[in-house]
Amino acid sequence: MSGIVTNTQVTLVQLDNYGPWTVTPSPRREVDLQTLQSRLYADLSQAIGMRDGYTFFTRFDNMVAVTNGLDLEDHARIQESIRNRYPVTVSLSIGTGATPADALVEATAAIQDEGSAQDADRSELLLGQPVPESERSDDDVQIAHFDVVDATGKYTDELDAFSSFIHIEQGYAELMKHMHVAHDSLSFFVGGDNIIAVCPGLSEDDYAEAVEHVRETAGVDLRVGVGTGASPHDAGMGAKHALELAREDETDVEGDLH
Amino acid sequence: MSGIVTNTQVTLVQLDNYGPWTVTPSPRREVDLQTLQSRLYADLSQAIGMRDGYTFFTRFDNMVAVTNGLDLEDHARIQESIRNRYPVTVSLSIGTGATPADALVEATAAIQDEGSAQDADRSELLLGQPVPESERSDDDVQIAHFDVVDATGKYTDELDAFSSFIHIEQGYAELMKHMHVAHDSLSFFVGGDNIIAVCPGLSEDDYAEAVEHVRETAGVDLRVGVGTGASPHDAGMGAKHALELAREDETDVEGDLH
Amino acid sequence: MSGIVTNTQVTLVQLDNYGPWTVTPSPRREVDLQTLQSRLYADLSQAIGMRDGYTFFTRFDNMVAVTNGLDLEDHARIQESIRNRYPVTVSLSIGTGATPADALVEATAAIQDEGSAQDADRSELLLGQPVPESERSDDDVQIAHFDVVDATGKYTDELDAFSSFIHIEQGYAELMKHMHVAHDSLSFFVGGDNIIAVCPGLSEDDYAEAVEHVRETAGVDLRVGVGTGASPHDAGMGAKHALELAREDETDVEGDLH
Amino acid sequence: MSGIVTNTQVTLVQLDNYGPWTVTPSPRREVDLQTLQSRLYADLSQAIGMRDGYTFFTRFDNMVAVTNGLDLEDHARIQESIRNRYPVTVSLSIGTGATPADALVEATAAIQDEGSAQDADRSELLLGQPVPESERSDDDVQIAHFDVVDATGKYTDELDAFSSFIHIEQGYAELMKHMHVAHDSLSFFVGGDNIIAVCPGLSEDDYAEAVEHVRETAGVDLRVGVGTGASPHDAGMGAKHALELAREDETDVEGDLH
């Protein structure tokens, strides 16, 4: 790791008793479930994004957001807005910690302590405490934005669409596992050939090693831009600009790294 | 395989020149891209679903739909509606074939013949021919709906949210690859612990083998319900009911299989 | 009237017990209600529009759609999709008749016979019968598209935004009342300076008289394009093209009128 | 007026060059325009509402928001988010003043000074200055929430749906005009039988007079709840609770009035 100490605030968003709801009284139309899930995600992405947070769709019934900058009142308002506009409700659990993985462990443990995700009586939990405003700093969040080197030329324009998807998916499956085990990071596929990872203060060597790992195990060439900031948006925009630089310079890793 | 001969109609939905757009003139806010992608997907899911088709988000910039029952005019209308409401446009390419994998190969080839996904001059293609109404039959589409045995008890309520996600993701990565290579099927993660596969006329043994393969390679226990029908909705609803039966009876494979 | 005999199929969409819901257990956030209402309307507009129907937001809790071309199964599917994705449900009542006003009277009477709009036990009604496919004809729907002559030059760029709005609103209030009483038509404000009226087979003189009435009573200059077709979309697109012609030729009334 | 001095911050939202876009290269499908407009409104309502502001759909191509609490950066972010997700852009102009009518005059004048609403070169203006944080107070916004006395019993359950709508619309047309001319207020229909007015510090007599005026001119019985606060949400929620009280007590005017 580098000398940076991050302080990532993670929010676990769990749909309350969602599985049973999808088959009550009988299985609901799949297209409606898909629409419900993706719009609920879009709304969370906008609401949390208005305050510079990032939301990842993850499994859709369990989503992960990075919420540095959002306080309890912001969380409560989002929870209320979902209740007012959807047939389902959400529980929110905030965790904090030096690594994103630790923060999510904390958030998950708190929600599990209150009952099962399929407990009909457990709904609209709002748990955990955000990072106090006075303790926030410009190093709190590190975001790494990966993409696949020449994905369009090597996959999209070359292979059939599912074979392309398999390559990208296998690359993601390897990266997500490795970044979690080796680097306490949370990596999310965000569409196209893009993966965004929320990381503790990793070094250039750490990222180079991860890129190498995916190349060896999945045969997929990644490249990564890294940014750090007080909020996910600040860190993520830094990562995007660094990735643009990596594309131009044909390097594997770019960013303000130590 | 079983004696059923399917006739799957697949539509490849490709966002025109999307990658460059996301960074022009400079990288756009990630939360807006996430919102755009997931809402565009939701709209396609509804529009195609109104005519009993299924849409999968896949990579979001390249989506796959099963569109038995939608003709060229339906496709043109959906394409027009996207153009009227989004800052991006889509190309649509229809492929047909006895196996879903073949159909998508055909659809992809047609679109690649017209230029690159990142060709600024290539937009709003509408390619391919749907299955003629006179040739449609009740065996045209086979859908398999997989989920993870006791995912809530073993993962969601037990592990931290990312570790749960890793297990489900690894199971999916194995299944999608195996079903494609071994069974010419297209498998898509649809949220929670659910995977929907579009298959040719597979047998009970084929499905049992796939479940066993994922158990051995990824350590994830799946179960599957299978349905067949003239449309994705009919086949998919049959699969959902079969899966309910598999849950109740604690079997691995259920459905109207030969 | 002209010689055309229309056969308008109207669907009244009524949110079930909506008023009480908005204040239970205490008044809900206004912005959430606004979002819920406008998105529900947008979804109906798309779903009904995919089959060439038109939906008008009207009061939002009571919407009016023109649904020539949609059968009972289409209505049931839309009703189900709302139930699956919103915290509220809708009742649908279909009316038919030579005039749009008559058709809506029929649709309303059927729904009122089943109980109050604020009856907690009355939900998801699906009433009435669509025009049989065999009786549909190219004269079934007449749509008139009105706008304000030089609204941008006289109002938007000249007056403050609310004074502009008052002028347009007063013009609408006069037109809607007059077209209903004098011509059995249903007129809806659709944004900007546009009003769409669903009419029986009116003549050029009828429309000229209506334009003159609004000029005299509200001091607002309207112009109108008229189209006729088997579906609201066909009739409405004819009306739009006719209105373009009226703009170019600076005439009051255009369209294929008898 | 009462002794309260409000300080309403109003934002005029104007779609850039929207009229011409709707007919370029030929008229666009009405259902797509309706969907675009209502979703754009819904997004603004949520984005502005996340910071306690209110947005009114007004004419859809010209919307009015009350934005006390939103600074320039908030406005810029919303403008950027629309650009990233819609095929159209918006200009935003902020006005302030002791009366809402004055504030909107200021906002409109600033935008008109920059060119026409249908000027292709005039886009994404961001004009005006918000109320400085240091000058905000709990009296800044006064909201009045009107509804129709027994609308369900007298109209919805009794008349046909369009006749009900005419009554409510005529009541609104009278109220909006009267409140603007006599009380420098901006009144907006918000669905059902509800009208929300943004007012300067009016007295109980002012509101009683307005209710009486609509009863006499349009024959529609209104009742009103009034709230005051630092933000539209605070004032509006006070108005909603006051309206509940007026319903229970069968009074015409309720609220914390002087």
Tab-separated table of C-alpha atoms in Angstrom, chain C residues 12 14 23 26-35 37-39 41-43 45-46 49 52-55 57-62 104-105 108 112 115-118 145 152 155-166 168-170 172-173 176-177 180 185-193 196 233 237 240-241 244 247, chain D residues 12 14 23 26-35 37-39 41-43 45-46 49 52-55 57-62 104-105 108 112 115-118 145 152 155-166 168-170 172-173 176-177 180 185-193 196 233 237 240-241 244 247:
chain	number	residue	atom	x	y	z
C	12	LEU	CA	-60.556	6.019	-18.328
C	14	GLN	CA	-58.369	5.870	-12.452
C	23	VAL	CA	-52.005	11.408	3.144
C	26	SER	CA	-49.462	11.474	7.085
C	27	PRO	CA	-49.035	13.713	4.012
C	28	ARG	CA	-46.320	12.346	1.718
C	29	ARG	CA	-43.574	14.558	0.277
C	30	GLU	CA	-45.000	16.546	-2.608
C	31	VAL	CA	-41.953	15.990	-4.829
C	32	ASP	CA	-42.381	12.233	-4.529
C	33	LEU	CA	-46.058	12.454	-5.464
C	34	GLN	CA	-45.181	14.632	-8.447
C	35	THR	CA	-42.523	12.162	-9.544
C	37	GLN	CA	-47.636	10.755	-11.040
C	38	SER	CA	-45.547	11.977	-13.950
C	39	ARG	CA	-43.656	8.700	-14.299
C	41	TYR	CA	-48.196	8.851	-16.858
C	42	ALA	CA	-45.011	8.474	-18.918
C	43	ASP	CA	-45.197	4.693	-18.609
C	45	SER	CA	-48.013	6.923	-22.585
C	46	GLN	CA	-45.275	4.550	-23.787
C	49	GLY	CA	-48.281	4.357	-27.524
C	52	ASP	CA	-50.611	3.465	-31.404
C	53	GLY	CA	-52.806	4.832	-28.630
C	54	TYR	CA	-52.628	8.252	-26.978
C	55	THR	CA	-52.712	8.953	-23.247
C	57	PHE	CA	-52.412	13.200	-18.141
C	58	THR	CA	-55.612	15.110	-17.441
C	59	ARG	CA	-55.761	15.182	-13.591
C	60	PHE	CA	-53.068	12.485	-13.168
C	61	ASP	CA	-55.276	10.574	-10.721
C	62	ASN	CA	-57.830	10.283	-13.534
C	104	LEU	CA	-66.053	8.739	-21.851
C	105	VAL	CA	-69.518	9.072	-20.322
C	108	THR	CA	-67.089	6.721	-16.376
C	112	GLN	CA	-68.889	4.651	-10.900
C	115	GLY	CA	-68.122	2.100	-6.169
C	116	SER	CA	-66.304	5.270	-5.242
C	117	ALA	CA	-62.837	6.288	-6.457
C	118	GLN	CA	-62.021	6.394	-2.742
C	145	HIS	CA	-53.827	19.539	-32.886
C	152	THR	CA	-42.891	32.462	-28.680
C	155	TYR	CA	-45.699	35.462	-25.067
C	156	THR	CA	-42.592	33.420	-24.206
C	157	ASP	CA	-40.041	36.010	-25.367
C	158	GLU	CA	-42.166	38.985	-24.363
C	159	LEU	CA	-44.068	38.479	-21.119
C	160	ASP	CA	-42.839	37.079	-17.833
C	161	ALA	CA	-43.171	33.288	-17.709
C	162	PHE	CA	-46.284	33.239	-15.534
C	163	SER	CA	-48.150	35.827	-17.593
C	164	SER	CA	-47.408	33.743	-20.686
C	165	PHE	CA	-48.688	30.701	-18.881
C	166	ILE	CA	-51.886	32.495	-17.857
C	168	ILE	CA	-52.118	29.864	-22.670
C	169	GLU	CA	-54.048	28.430	-19.756
C	170	GLN	CA	-57.021	30.761	-20.310
C	172	TYR	CA	-57.069	26.184	-23.004
C	173	ALA	CA	-59.789	26.620	-20.384
C	176	MET	CA	-61.759	22.614	-23.573
C	177	LYS	CA	-65.145	23.842	-22.347
C	180	HIS	CA	-66.967	19.691	-25.046
C	185	SER	CA	-64.837	16.621	-28.065
C	186	LEU	CA	-62.181	16.031	-25.402
C	187	SER	CA	-59.346	18.579	-25.420
C	188	PHE	CA	-56.097	18.196	-23.503
C	189	PHE	CA	-53.194	20.541	-22.891
C	190	VAL	CA	-50.045	18.630	-23.879
C	191	GLY	CA	-47.291	21.132	-23.098
C	192	GLY	CA	-45.838	24.262	-24.655
C	193	ASP	CA	-48.677	25.999	-26.447
C	196	ILE	CA	-54.791	18.010	-28.662
C	233	HIS	CA	-51.245	7.798	-33.754
C	237	MET	CA	-49.615	12.365	-37.064
C	240	LYS	CA	-49.328	17.365	-36.873
C	241	HIS	CA	-48.518	17.499	-40.576
C	244	GLU	CA	-47.185	22.366	-40.050
C	247	ARG	CA	-48.024	27.405	-39.886
D	12	LEU	CA	-37.227	29.438	-14.555
D	14	GLN	CA	-36.577	26.718	-20.160
D	23	VAL	CA	-40.777	18.985	-35.556
D	26	SER	CA	-40.527	16.095	-39.240
D	27	PRO	CA	-43.024	15.957	-36.353
D	28	ARG	CA	-41.915	13.466	-33.708
D	29	ARG	CA	-44.288	10.881	-32.247
D	30	GLU	CA	-46.511	12.573	-29.685
D	31	VAL	CA	-46.212	9.736	-27.164
D	32	ASP	CA	-42.425	10.117	-27.158
D	33	LEU	CA	-42.685	13.863	-26.580
D	34	GLN	CA	-45.142	13.277	-23.747
D	35	THR	CA	-42.818	10.714	-22.195
D	37	GLN	CA	-41.479	15.923	-21.044
D	38	SER	CA	-42.996	14.132	-18.093
D	39	ARG	CA	-39.795	12.250	-17.261
D	41	TYR	CA	-40.098	17.012	-15.151
D	42	ALA	CA	-39.962	14.021	-12.794
D	43	ASP	CA	-36.170	14.147	-12.761
D	45	SER	CA	-38.702	17.338	-9.283
D	46	GLN	CA	-36.497	14.703	-7.629
D	49	GLY	CA	-36.589	18.034	-4.173
D	52	ASP	CA	-36.014	20.715	-0.446
D	53	GLY	CA	-37.090	22.661	-3.525
D	54	TYR	CA	-40.359	22.356	-5.457
D	55	THR	CA	-40.716	22.110	-9.221
D	57	PHE	CA	-44.467	21.349	-14.664
D	58	THR	CA	-46.270	24.482	-15.819
D	59	ARG	CA	-45.994	24.291	-19.658
D	60	PHE	CA	-43.317	21.547	-19.574
D	61	ASP	CA	-41.155	23.520	-22.027
D	62	ASN	CA	-41.080	26.314	-19.452
D	104	LEU	CA	-40.175	35.247	-11.798
D	105	VAL	CA	-40.312	38.574	-13.645
D	108	THR	CA	-37.657	35.755	-17.141
D	112	GLN	CA	-35.052	37.038	-22.536
D	115	GLY	CA	-32.107	35.837	-26.935
D	116	SER	CA	-35.209	33.955	-27.962
D	117	ALA	CA	-36.391	30.629	-26.550
D	118	GLN	CA	-36.169	29.467	-30.167
D	145	HIS	CA	-52.112	24.154	-0.726
D	152	THR	CA	-64.765	12.964	-5.084
D	155	TYR	CA	-67.376	15.453	-9.202
D	156	THR	CA	-65.329	12.260	-9.597
D	157	ASP	CA	-68.044	9.855	-8.436
D	158	GLU	CA	-70.895	11.905	-9.904
D	159	LEU	CA	-70.054	13.489	-13.259
D	160	ASP	CA	-68.378	11.962	-16.279
D	161	ALA	CA	-64.596	12.250	-16.093
D	162	PHE	CA	-64.304	15.158	-18.521
D	163	SER	CA	-67.023	17.227	-16.896
D	164	SER	CA	-65.248	16.742	-13.554
D	165	PHE	CA	-62.039	17.845	-15.184
D	166	ILE	CA	-63.691	20.943	-16.648
D	168	ILE	CA	-61.490	21.594	-11.652
D	169	GLU	CA	-59.766	23.248	-14.589
D	170	GLN	CA	-62.108	26.268	-14.522
D	172	TYR	CA	-57.786	26.531	-11.428
D	173	ALA	CA	-57.929	29.009	-14.323
D	176	MET	CA	-54.217	31.216	-10.976
D	177	LYS	CA	-55.260	34.501	-12.595
D	180	HIS	CA	-51.349	36.518	-9.707
D	185	SER	CA	-48.601	34.658	-6.247
D	186	LEU	CA	-47.824	31.779	-8.584
D	187	SER	CA	-50.399	28.980	-8.554
D	188	PHE	CA	-49.901	25.560	-10.111
D	189	PHE	CA	-52.205	22.618	-10.677
D	190	VAL	CA	-50.448	19.569	-9.231
D	191	GLY	CA	-52.902	16.776	-9.999
D	192	GLY	CA	-56.187	15.485	-8.616
D	193	ASP	CA	-58.019	18.491	-7.239
D	196	ILE	CA	-50.203	24.723	-4.875
D	233	HIS	CA	-40.536	21.587	1.428
D	237	MET	CA	-45.411	20.301	4.444
D	240	LYS	CA	-50.372	20.034	3.829
D	241	HIS	CA	-50.849	19.568	7.554
D	244	GLU	CA	-55.687	18.218	6.719
D	247	ARG	CA	-60.674	19.078	6.031
